[in-house]
Coordinates of C-alpha atoms in Angstrom, one line a residue:
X1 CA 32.7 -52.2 35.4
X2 CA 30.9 -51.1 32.4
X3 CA 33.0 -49.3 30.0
X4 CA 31.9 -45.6 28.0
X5 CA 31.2 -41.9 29.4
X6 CA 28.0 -42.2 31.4
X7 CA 25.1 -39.8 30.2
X8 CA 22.0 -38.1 31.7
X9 CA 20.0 -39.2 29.0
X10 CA 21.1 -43.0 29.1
X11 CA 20.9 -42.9 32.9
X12 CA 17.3 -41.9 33.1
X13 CA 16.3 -44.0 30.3
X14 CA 17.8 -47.4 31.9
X15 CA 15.9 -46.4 35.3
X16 CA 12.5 -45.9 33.0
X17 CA 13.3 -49.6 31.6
X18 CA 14.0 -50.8 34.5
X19 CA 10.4 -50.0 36.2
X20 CA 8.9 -51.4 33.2
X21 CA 6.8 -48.4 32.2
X22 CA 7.1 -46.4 28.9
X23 CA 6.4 -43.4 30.8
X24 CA 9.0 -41.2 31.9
X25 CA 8.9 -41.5 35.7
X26 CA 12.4 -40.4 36.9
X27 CA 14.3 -36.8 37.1
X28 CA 17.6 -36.1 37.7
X29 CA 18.2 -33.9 40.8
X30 CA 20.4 -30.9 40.6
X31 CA 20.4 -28.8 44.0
X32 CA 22.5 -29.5 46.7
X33 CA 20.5 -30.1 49.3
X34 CA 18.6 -32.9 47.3
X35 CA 22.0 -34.1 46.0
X36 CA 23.1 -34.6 49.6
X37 CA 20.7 -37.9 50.1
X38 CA 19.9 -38.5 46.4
X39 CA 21.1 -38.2 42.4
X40 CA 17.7 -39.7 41.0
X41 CA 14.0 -39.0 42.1
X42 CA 10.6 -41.3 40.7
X43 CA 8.8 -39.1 42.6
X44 CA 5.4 -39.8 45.0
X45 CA 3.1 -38.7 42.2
X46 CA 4.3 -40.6 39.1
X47 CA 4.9 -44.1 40.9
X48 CA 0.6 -43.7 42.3
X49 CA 0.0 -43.4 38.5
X50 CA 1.8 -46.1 37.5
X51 CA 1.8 -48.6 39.9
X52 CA -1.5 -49.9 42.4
X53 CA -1.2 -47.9 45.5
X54 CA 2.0 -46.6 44.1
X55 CA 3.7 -49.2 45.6
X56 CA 7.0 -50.3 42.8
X57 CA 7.3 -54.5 42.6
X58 CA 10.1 -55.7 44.5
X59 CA 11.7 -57.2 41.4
X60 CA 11.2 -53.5 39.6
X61 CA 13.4 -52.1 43.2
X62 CA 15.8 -54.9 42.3
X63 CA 16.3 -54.4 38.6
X64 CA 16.8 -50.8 39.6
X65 CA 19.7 -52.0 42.2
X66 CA 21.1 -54.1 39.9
X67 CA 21.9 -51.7 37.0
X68 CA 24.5 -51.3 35.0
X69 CA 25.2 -50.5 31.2
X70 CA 28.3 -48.5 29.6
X71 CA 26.4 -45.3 29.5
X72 CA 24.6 -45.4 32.9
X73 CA 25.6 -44.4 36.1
X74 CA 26.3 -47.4 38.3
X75 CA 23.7 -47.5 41.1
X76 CA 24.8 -48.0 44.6
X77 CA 21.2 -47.7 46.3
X78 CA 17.9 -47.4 45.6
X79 CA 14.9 -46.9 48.3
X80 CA 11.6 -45.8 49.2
X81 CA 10.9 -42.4 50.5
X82 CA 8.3 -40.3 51.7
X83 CA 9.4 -38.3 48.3
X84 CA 9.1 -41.1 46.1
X85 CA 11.7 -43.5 45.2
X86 CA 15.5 -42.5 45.3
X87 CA 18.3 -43.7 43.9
X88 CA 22.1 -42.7 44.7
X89 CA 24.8 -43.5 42.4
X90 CA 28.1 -45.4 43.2
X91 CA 30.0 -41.9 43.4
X92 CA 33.5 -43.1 43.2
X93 CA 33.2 -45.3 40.3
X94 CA 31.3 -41.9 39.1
X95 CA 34.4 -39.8 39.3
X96 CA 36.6 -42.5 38.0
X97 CA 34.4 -43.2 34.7
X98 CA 33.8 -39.6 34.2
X99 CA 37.3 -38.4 34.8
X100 CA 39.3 -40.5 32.3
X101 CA 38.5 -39.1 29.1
X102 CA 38.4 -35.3 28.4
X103 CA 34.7 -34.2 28.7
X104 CA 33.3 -32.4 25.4
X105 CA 30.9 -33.8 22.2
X106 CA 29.9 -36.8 22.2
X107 CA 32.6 -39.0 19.8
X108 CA 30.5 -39.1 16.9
X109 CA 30.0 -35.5 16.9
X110 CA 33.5 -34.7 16.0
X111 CA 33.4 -37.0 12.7
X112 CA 32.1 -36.6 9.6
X113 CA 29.6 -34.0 8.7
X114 CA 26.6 -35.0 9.2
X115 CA 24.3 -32.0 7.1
X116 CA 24.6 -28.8 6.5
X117 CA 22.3 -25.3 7.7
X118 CA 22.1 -22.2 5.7
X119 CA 22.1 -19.2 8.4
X120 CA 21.3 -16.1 6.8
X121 CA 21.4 -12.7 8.8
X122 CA 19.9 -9.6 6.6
X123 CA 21.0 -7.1 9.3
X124 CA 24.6 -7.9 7.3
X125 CA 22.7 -6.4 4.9
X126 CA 21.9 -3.2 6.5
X127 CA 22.5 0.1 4.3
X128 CA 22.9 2.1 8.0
X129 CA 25.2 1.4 10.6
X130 CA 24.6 -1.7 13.2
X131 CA 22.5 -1.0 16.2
X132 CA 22.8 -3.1 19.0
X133 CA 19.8 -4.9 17.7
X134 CA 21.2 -6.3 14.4
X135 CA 24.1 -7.3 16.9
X136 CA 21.9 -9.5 18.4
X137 CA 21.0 -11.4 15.4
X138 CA 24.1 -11.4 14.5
X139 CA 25.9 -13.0 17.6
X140 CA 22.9 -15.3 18.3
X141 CA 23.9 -16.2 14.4
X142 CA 27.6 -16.1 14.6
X143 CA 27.2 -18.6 18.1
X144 CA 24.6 -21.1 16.7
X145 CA 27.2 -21.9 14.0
X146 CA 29.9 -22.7 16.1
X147 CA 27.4 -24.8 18.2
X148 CA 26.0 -26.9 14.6
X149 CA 29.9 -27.3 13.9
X150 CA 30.5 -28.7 17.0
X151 CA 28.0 -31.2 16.3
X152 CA 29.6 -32.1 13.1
X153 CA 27.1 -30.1 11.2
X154 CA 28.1 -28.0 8.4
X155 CA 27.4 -24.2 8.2
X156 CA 27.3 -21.9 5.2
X157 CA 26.8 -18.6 6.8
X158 CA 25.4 -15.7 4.7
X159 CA 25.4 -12.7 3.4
X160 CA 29.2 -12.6 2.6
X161 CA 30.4 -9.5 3.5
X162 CA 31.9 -7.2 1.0
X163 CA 35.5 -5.0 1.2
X164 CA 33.0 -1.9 1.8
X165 CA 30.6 -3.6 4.3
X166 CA 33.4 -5.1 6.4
X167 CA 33.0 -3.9 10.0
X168 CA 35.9 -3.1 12.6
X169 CA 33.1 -3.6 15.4
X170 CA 32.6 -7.9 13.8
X171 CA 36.6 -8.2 14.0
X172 CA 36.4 -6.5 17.7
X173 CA 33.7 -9.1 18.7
X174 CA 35.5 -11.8 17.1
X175 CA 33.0 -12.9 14.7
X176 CA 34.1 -15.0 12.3
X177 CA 32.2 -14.1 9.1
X178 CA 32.7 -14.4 5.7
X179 CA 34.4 -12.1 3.5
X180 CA 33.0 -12.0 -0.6
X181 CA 35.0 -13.1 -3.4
X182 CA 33.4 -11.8 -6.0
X183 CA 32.9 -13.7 -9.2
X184 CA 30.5 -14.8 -12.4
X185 CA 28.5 -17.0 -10.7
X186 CA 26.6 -14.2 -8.8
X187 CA 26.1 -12.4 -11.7
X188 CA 24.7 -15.4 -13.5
X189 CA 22.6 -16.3 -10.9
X190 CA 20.8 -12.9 -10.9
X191 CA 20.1 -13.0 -14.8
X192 CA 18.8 -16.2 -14.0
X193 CA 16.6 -15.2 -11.3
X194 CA 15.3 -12.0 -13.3
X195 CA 14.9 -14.8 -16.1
X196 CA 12.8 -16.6 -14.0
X197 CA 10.4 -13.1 -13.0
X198 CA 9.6 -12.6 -16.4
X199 CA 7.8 -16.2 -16.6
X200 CA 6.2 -15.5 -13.4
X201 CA 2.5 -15.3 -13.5
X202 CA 2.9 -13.6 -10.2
X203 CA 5.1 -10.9 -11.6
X204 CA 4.6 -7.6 -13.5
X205 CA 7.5 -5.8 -15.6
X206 CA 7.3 -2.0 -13.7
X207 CA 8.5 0.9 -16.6
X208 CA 11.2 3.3 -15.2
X209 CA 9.3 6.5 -15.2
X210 CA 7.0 8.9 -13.1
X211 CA 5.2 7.3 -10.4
X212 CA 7.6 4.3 -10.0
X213 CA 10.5 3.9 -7.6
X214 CA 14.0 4.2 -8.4
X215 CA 15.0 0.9 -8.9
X216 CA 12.0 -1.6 -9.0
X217 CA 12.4 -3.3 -12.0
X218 CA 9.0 -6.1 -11.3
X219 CA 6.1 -6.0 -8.6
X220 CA 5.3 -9.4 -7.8
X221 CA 2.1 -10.2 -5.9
X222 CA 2.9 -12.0 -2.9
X223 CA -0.7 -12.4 -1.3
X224 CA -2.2 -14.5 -4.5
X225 CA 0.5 -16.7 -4.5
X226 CA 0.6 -17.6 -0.3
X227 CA -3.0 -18.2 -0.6
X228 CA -3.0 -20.5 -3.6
X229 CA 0.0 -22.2 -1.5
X230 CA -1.7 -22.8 1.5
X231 CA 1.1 -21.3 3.4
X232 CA 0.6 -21.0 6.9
X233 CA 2.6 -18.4 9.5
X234 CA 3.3 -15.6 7.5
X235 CA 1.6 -12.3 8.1
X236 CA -0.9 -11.4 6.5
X237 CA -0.4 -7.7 5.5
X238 CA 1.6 -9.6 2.8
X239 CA 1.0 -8.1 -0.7
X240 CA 3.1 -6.8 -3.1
X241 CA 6.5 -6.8 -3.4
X242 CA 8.7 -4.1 -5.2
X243 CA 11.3 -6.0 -7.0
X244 CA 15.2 -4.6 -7.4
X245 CA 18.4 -5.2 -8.6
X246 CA 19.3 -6.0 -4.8
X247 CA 16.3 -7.9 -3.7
X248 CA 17.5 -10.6 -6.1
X249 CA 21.0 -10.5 -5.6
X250 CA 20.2 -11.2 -1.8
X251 CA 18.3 -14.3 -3.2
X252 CA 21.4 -15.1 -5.8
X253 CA 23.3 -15.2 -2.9
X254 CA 21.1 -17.9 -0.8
X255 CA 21.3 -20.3 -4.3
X256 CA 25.2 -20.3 -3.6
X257 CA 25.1 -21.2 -0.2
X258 CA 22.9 -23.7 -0.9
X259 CA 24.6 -25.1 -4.0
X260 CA 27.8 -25.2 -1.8
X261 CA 26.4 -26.7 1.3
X262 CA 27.5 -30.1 1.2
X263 CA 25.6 -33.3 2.7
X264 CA 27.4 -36.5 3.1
X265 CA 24.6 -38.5 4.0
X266 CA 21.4 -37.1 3.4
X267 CA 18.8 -40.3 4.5
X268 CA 21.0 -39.7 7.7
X269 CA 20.4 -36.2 8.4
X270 CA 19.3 -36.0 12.5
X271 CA 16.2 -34.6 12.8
X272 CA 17.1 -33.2 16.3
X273 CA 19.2 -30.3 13.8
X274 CA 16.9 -30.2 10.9
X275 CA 13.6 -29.1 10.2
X276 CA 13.5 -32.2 7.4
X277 CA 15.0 -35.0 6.6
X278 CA 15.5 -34.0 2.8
X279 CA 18.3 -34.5 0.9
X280 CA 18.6 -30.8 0.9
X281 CA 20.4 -28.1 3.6
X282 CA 18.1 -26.1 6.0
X283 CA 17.7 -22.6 5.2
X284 CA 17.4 -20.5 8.7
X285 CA 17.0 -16.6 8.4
X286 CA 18.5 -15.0 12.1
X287 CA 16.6 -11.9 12.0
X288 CA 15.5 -9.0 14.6
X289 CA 12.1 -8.7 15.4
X290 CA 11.7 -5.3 13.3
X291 CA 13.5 -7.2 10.1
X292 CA 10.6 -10.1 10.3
X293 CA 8.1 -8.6 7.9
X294 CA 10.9 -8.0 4.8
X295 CA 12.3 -11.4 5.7
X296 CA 9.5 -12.7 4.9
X297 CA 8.7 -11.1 1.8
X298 CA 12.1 -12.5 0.3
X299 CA 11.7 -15.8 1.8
X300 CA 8.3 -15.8 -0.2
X301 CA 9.7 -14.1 -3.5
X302 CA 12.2 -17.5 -3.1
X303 CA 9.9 -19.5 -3.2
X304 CA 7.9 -18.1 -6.8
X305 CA 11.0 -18.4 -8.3
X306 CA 12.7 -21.4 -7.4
X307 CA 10.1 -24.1 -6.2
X308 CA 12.7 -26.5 -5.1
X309 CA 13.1 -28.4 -1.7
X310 CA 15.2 -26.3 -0.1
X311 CA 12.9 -23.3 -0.6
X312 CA 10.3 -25.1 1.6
X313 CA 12.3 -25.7 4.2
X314 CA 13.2 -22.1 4.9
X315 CA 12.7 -21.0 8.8
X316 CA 12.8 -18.0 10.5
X317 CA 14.5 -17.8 13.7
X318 CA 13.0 -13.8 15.6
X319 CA 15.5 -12.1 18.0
X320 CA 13.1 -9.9 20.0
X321 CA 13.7 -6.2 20.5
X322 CA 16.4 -4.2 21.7
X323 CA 15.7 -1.5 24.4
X324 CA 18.2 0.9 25.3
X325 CA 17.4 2.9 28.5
X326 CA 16.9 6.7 28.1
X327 CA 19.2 7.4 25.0
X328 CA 19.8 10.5 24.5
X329 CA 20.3 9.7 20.9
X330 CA 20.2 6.2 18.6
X331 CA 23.7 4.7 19.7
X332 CA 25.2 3.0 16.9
X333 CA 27.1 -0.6 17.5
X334 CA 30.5 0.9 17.8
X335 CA 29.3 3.4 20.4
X336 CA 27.8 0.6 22.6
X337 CA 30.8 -1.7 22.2
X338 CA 33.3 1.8 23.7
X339 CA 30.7 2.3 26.5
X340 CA 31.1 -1.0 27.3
X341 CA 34.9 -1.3 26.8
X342 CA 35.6 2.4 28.7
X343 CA 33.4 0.8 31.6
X344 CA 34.9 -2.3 31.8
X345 CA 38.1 -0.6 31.9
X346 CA 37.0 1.6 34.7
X347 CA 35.5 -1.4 36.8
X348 CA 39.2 -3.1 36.1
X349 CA 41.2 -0.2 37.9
X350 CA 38.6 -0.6 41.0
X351 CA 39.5 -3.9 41.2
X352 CA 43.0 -4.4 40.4
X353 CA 44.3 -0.8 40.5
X354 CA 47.6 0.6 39.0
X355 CA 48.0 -3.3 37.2
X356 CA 44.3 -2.9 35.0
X357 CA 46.8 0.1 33.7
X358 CA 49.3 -1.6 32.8
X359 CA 49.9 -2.2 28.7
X360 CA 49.5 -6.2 29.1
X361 CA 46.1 -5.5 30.3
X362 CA 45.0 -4.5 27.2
X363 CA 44.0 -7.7 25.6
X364 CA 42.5 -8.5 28.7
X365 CA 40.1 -5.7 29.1
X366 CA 39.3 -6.3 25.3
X367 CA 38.4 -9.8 25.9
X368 CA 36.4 -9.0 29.0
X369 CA 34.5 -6.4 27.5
X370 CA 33.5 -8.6 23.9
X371 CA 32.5 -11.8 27.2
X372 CA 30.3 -8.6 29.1
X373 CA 28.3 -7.9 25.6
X374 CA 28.4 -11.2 23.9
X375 CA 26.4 -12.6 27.5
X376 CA 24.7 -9.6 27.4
X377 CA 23.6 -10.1 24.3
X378 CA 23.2 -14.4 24.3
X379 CA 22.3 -15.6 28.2
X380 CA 18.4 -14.0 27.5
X381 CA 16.0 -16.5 25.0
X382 CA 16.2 -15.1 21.9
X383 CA 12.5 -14.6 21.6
X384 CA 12.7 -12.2 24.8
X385 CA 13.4 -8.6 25.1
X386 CA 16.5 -7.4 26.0
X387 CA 17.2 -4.0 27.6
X388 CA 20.5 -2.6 27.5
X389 CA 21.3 0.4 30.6
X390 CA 23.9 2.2 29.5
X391 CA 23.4 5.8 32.1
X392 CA 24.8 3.3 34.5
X393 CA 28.0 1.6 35.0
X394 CA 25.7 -1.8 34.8
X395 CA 29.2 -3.8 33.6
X396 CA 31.2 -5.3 36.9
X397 CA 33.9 -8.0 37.1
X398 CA 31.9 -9.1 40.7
X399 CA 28.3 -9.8 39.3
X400 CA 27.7 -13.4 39.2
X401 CA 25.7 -12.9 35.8
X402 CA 27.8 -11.5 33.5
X403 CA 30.6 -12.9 31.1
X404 CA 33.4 -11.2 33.4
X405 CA 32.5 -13.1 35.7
X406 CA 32.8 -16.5 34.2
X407 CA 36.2 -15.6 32.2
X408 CA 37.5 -14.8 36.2
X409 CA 36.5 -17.8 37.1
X410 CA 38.3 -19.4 33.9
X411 CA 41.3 -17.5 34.9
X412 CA 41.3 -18.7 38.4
X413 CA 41.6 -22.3 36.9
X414 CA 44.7 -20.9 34.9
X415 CA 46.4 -19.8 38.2
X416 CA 45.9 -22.8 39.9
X417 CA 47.1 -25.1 38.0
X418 CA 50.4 -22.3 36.8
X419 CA 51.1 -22.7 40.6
X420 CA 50.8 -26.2 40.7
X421 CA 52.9 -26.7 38.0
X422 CA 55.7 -24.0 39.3
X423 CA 55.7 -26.3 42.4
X424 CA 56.1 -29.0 40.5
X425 CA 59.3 -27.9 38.9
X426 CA 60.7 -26.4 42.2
X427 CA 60.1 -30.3 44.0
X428 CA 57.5 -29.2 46.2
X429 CA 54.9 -31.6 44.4
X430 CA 55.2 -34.8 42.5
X431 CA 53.6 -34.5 39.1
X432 CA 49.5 -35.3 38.7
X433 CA 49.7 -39.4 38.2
X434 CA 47.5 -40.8 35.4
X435 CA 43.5 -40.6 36.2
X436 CA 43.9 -44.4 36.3
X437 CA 46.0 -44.4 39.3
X438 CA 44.0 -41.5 41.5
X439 CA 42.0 -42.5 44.5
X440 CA 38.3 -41.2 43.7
X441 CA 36.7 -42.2 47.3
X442 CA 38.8 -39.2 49.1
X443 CA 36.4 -36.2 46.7
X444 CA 33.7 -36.1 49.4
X445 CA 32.9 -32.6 49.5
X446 CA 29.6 -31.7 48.7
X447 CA 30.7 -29.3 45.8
X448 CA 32.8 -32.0 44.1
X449 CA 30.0 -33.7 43.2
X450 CA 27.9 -31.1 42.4
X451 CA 30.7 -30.2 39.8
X452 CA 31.1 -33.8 38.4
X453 CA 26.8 -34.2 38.7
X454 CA 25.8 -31.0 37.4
X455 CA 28.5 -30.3 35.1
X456 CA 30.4 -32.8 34.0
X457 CA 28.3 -35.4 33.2
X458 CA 25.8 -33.6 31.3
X459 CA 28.0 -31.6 29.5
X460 CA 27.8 -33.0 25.8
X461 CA 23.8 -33.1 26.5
X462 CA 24.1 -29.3 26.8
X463 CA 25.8 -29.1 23.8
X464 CA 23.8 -30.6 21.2
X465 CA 20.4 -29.3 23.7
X466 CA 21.9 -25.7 22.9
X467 CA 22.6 -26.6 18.9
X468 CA 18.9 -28.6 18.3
X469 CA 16.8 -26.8 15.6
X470 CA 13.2 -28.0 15.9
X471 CA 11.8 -30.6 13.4
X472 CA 9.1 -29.7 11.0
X473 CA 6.3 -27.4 11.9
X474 CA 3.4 -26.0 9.8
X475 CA 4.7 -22.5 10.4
X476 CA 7.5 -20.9 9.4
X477 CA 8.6 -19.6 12.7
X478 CA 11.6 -21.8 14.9
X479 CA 12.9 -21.4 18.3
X480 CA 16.7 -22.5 19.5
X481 CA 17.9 -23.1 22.9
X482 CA 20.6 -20.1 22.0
X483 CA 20.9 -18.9 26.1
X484 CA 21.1 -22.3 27.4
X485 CA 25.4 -22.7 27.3
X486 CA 25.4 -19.1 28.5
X487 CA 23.3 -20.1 31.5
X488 CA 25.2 -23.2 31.7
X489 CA 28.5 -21.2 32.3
X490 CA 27.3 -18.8 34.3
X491 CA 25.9 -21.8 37.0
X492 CA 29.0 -23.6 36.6
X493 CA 30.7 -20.1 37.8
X494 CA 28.8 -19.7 41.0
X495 CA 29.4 -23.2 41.8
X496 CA 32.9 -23.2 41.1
X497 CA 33.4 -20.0 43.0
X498 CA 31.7 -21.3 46.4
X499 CA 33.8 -24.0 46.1
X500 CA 36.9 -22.7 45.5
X501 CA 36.9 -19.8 47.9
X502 CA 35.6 -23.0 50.8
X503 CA 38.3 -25.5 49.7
X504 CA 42.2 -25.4 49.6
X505 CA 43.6 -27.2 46.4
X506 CA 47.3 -26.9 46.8
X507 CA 47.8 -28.2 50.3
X508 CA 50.7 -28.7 52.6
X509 CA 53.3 -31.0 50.6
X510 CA 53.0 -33.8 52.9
X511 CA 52.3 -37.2 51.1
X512 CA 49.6 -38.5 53.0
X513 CA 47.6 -35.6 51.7
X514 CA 48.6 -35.6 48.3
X515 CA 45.9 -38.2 47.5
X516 CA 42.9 -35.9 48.0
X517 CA 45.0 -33.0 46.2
X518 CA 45.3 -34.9 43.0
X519 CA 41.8 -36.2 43.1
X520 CA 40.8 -32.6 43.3
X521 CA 43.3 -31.3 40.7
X522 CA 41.8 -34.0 38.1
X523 CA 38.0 -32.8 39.1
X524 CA 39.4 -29.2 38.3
X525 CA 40.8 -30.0 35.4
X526 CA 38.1 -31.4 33.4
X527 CA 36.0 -28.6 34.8
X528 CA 38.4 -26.1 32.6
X529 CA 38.9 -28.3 29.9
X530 CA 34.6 -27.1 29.7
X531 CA 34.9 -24.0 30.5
X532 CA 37.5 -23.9 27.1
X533 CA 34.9 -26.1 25.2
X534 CA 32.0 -24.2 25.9
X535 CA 34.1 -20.7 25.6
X536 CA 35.3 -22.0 22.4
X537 CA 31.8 -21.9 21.0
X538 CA 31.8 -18.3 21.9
X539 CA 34.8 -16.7 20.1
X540 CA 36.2 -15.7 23.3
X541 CA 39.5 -17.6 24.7
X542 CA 40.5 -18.2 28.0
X543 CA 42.2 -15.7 30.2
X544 CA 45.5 -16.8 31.8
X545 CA 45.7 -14.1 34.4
X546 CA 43.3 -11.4 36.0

């Protein structure tokens, strides 16, 4: 048997060779009434473009039969159908190979660092208080760097925030952002900088006095200089820029990141990350739709003043807009995260009664609550509006689409296997034998595979799918795949629900059953150990009880 984690990618390009055809002619099913007579499809259509009469050689249906490889799925059958041609993996040997080794990145993901991204969010930067649209910038920002540093992928994330600017409603979301130190270098770096304007052709000296703005110490003319460039994507009411104090600082503070980003191997940086493959880090700016236009007056300033590398390889990434229903005023970030909290609070004592009271409930409800906004927030494409009802009690620990609903789930799998192991220690089970040991052949419920097809196996391929940055493009503007581990958990919660409210885990303790149980147990297993992985990338930690 071939040894190594199977992949969806390696699968599907093995079938490809196998046909011996460059183009991609096979798909990977995923519903389960598909699933229930085949895993892979070369459908009808593709096989009458790439063979005569769409008829596949008989030594193309054997190599297909025959394949094997350490990353591929072993093949138990493959055959013509009115659909096209079908192939159905060996599913025992499936289960065994996938349910040996933990499932999460791929192994070379967790070594060394393999680049490094800037990710700069100027709603940090805001002199007002957060709305809930610079908290969608900032999550989306706060969530792509955990995904890059799951990759292996460094991340400096900026602006720092300073002792005045630090926010109780960040710590309550559990974002992890920087804190400011302080120091010369800052300083230094802004001299520099305003060194730099007065050489600039671009750049006029302004004369505190009556007419100017309190402040603006240069006016640079932006227009001129993107023309003369040849700079494609920006917009075009670009003209001049009023130049302070701040504006450079912001820009100071982008040179440090960048100085401290490092890169261990920069001919070696994946291009499936990075908009370049530069010896210098990528420079992404997370903004809100309504931020774009200023954005891209710094990014432009940037450029003037320091025509290095990393300057030119600045992208923006555009959350779209916010819309709250029928406000009766502007609702500020901390008002939105209370609502939110008081009506997940409320749905809890519905559900649970007296016990949501109760004072160890607390963290609970506060971890529910940060899940509810942070898929609120995340599970939409960045690029699409979001709108935010807050007259009604839209949060609900029962709807399938929100993150109370996948941390129940999470805690389900924490009960379980408490039980188990409570039965374990009274003598009513024996303990889970080794993987190596389990009998694979007895998981022939239709939703055991659809965990291990759907989930488990393509689970590292999610990952890095959800932390890919787009490679080079003449414009400035870049799209991530930001909702897809969102969507991912949410699926694998409906799933995992219909299963586990149709099967019984923990059977009678007779031993001829405990084959099947164990099996089962193992499947479940590796199905939290992703719901942690993928939680993990979220800030939000999994629930024992609820």
């Amino acid at each position: 048997m071939g040894e190594g984690r199977p992949g969806v990618a390696a699968t599907l390009r093995a079938l490809n060779e196998a046909l011996g055809r460059p183009a991609a002619l096979w798909v990977k099913e995923s519903g389960a009434r598909n699933l229930r007579h085949r895993d892979f499809l070369a459908p009808r259509a593709a096989l009458s473009a790439a063979f005569p009469g769409g008829q596949v050689p008989p030594e193309a249906l054997s190599a297909v039969s025959s394949l094997r490889g350490p990353a591929v799925l072993p093949v138990r059958l493959c055959r013509q159908t009115p659909a096209g041609l079908a192939v159905q993996v060996r599913r025992p040997e499936a289960f065994q190979r996938l349910l040996r080794p933990l499932p999460g990145p791929a192994p070379s993901a967790a070594g060394a660092r393999t680049g490094c991204v800037v990710l700069h969010c100027p709603a940090l930067r805001s002199p007002a208080a957060l709305r809930p649209r610079h908290l969608r910038s900032i999550l989306l920002a706060d969530h792509l760097a955990q995904l890059l540093r799951a990759q292996g992928v460094g991340v400096c994330l900026v602006p720092a925030l300073s002792e005045e600017r630090s926010c109780d409603i960040l710590r309550q979301l559990r974002i992890h952002w920087p804190s400011s130190c302080g120091g010369s270098s800052l300083t230094d770096a802004v001299s520099a900088l305003k060194a730099a304007l007065g050489q600039c052709p671009c750049a006029t000296a302004c004369e505190q006095g009556p007419g100017t703005a309190e402040g603006v110490i240069y006016k640079v003319h932006l227009k001129s200089f993107v023309e003369q460039q040849g700079l494609l994507g920006y917009d075009p009411n670009l003209d001049v820029l009023l130049v302070t104090e701040g504006t450079l600082r912001s820009l100071a503070e982008l040179q440090e990141a960048v100085l401290q980003c490092p890169v261990s191997d920069p001919m070696a940086l994946p291009t499936s990350h990075f908009p370049s493959q530069s010896s210098c880090c990528s420079i992404v700016h997370v903004v809100n739709c309504e931020e774009e236009f200023q954005q891209q007056q710094l990014d432009v300033l940037w450029r003037i003043l320091d025509p290095g590398a990393h300057t030119a390889l600045q992208k923006h990434l555009v959350c779209g807009p916010v819309k709250v229903t029928n406000p009766s005023s502007p609702i500020g970030a901390d008002q939105y995260f209370q609502l939110r909290k008081r009506q997940m609070y409320e749905a809890s004592v519905i559900k649970y009664g007296e016990l949501a009271q109760d004072e160890a409930w607390t963290e609970v409800i506060d971890t529910l609550t940060v899940a509810a906004i942070r898929f609120e927030m995340l599970s939409t494409a960045h690029r699409s509006q979001i709108t935010l009802d807050l007259e009604n009690n839209s949060i609900s620990t029962k709807g399938t689409k929100s993150g109370a609903f996948v941390m129940y789930n999470c805690a389900r799998l924490a009960t379980l296997f408490n039980t188990f192991q409570r039965a374990v220690e009274q003598g009513t089970y024996p303990p889970l034998p080794p993987a190596s040991e389990l009998n694979f052949s007895c998981l022939r419920e239709e939703g055991e595979w659809l965990l291990l097809f759907n989930y488990l196996l393509p689970f590292p391929e999610v990952l890095q799918k959800a932390a890919q940055l787009p490679p080079p493009s003449k414009g400035i503007r870049i799209t991530a795949n930001t909702e897809t581990l969102c969507k991912f958990l949410i699926q694998l919660s409906m799933d995992f629900s219909s299963y586990y409210n149709r099967v019984h885990i923990l059977g009678e303790p007779f031993p001829h059953l405990f084959d099947q149980m164990f099996a089962r147990l193992q499947l479940l297993g590796a199905v939290r150990d992703v719901f942690h992985s993928a939680l993990a990338t979220l800030h939000l930690p999994p629930l024992s009880q609820i």
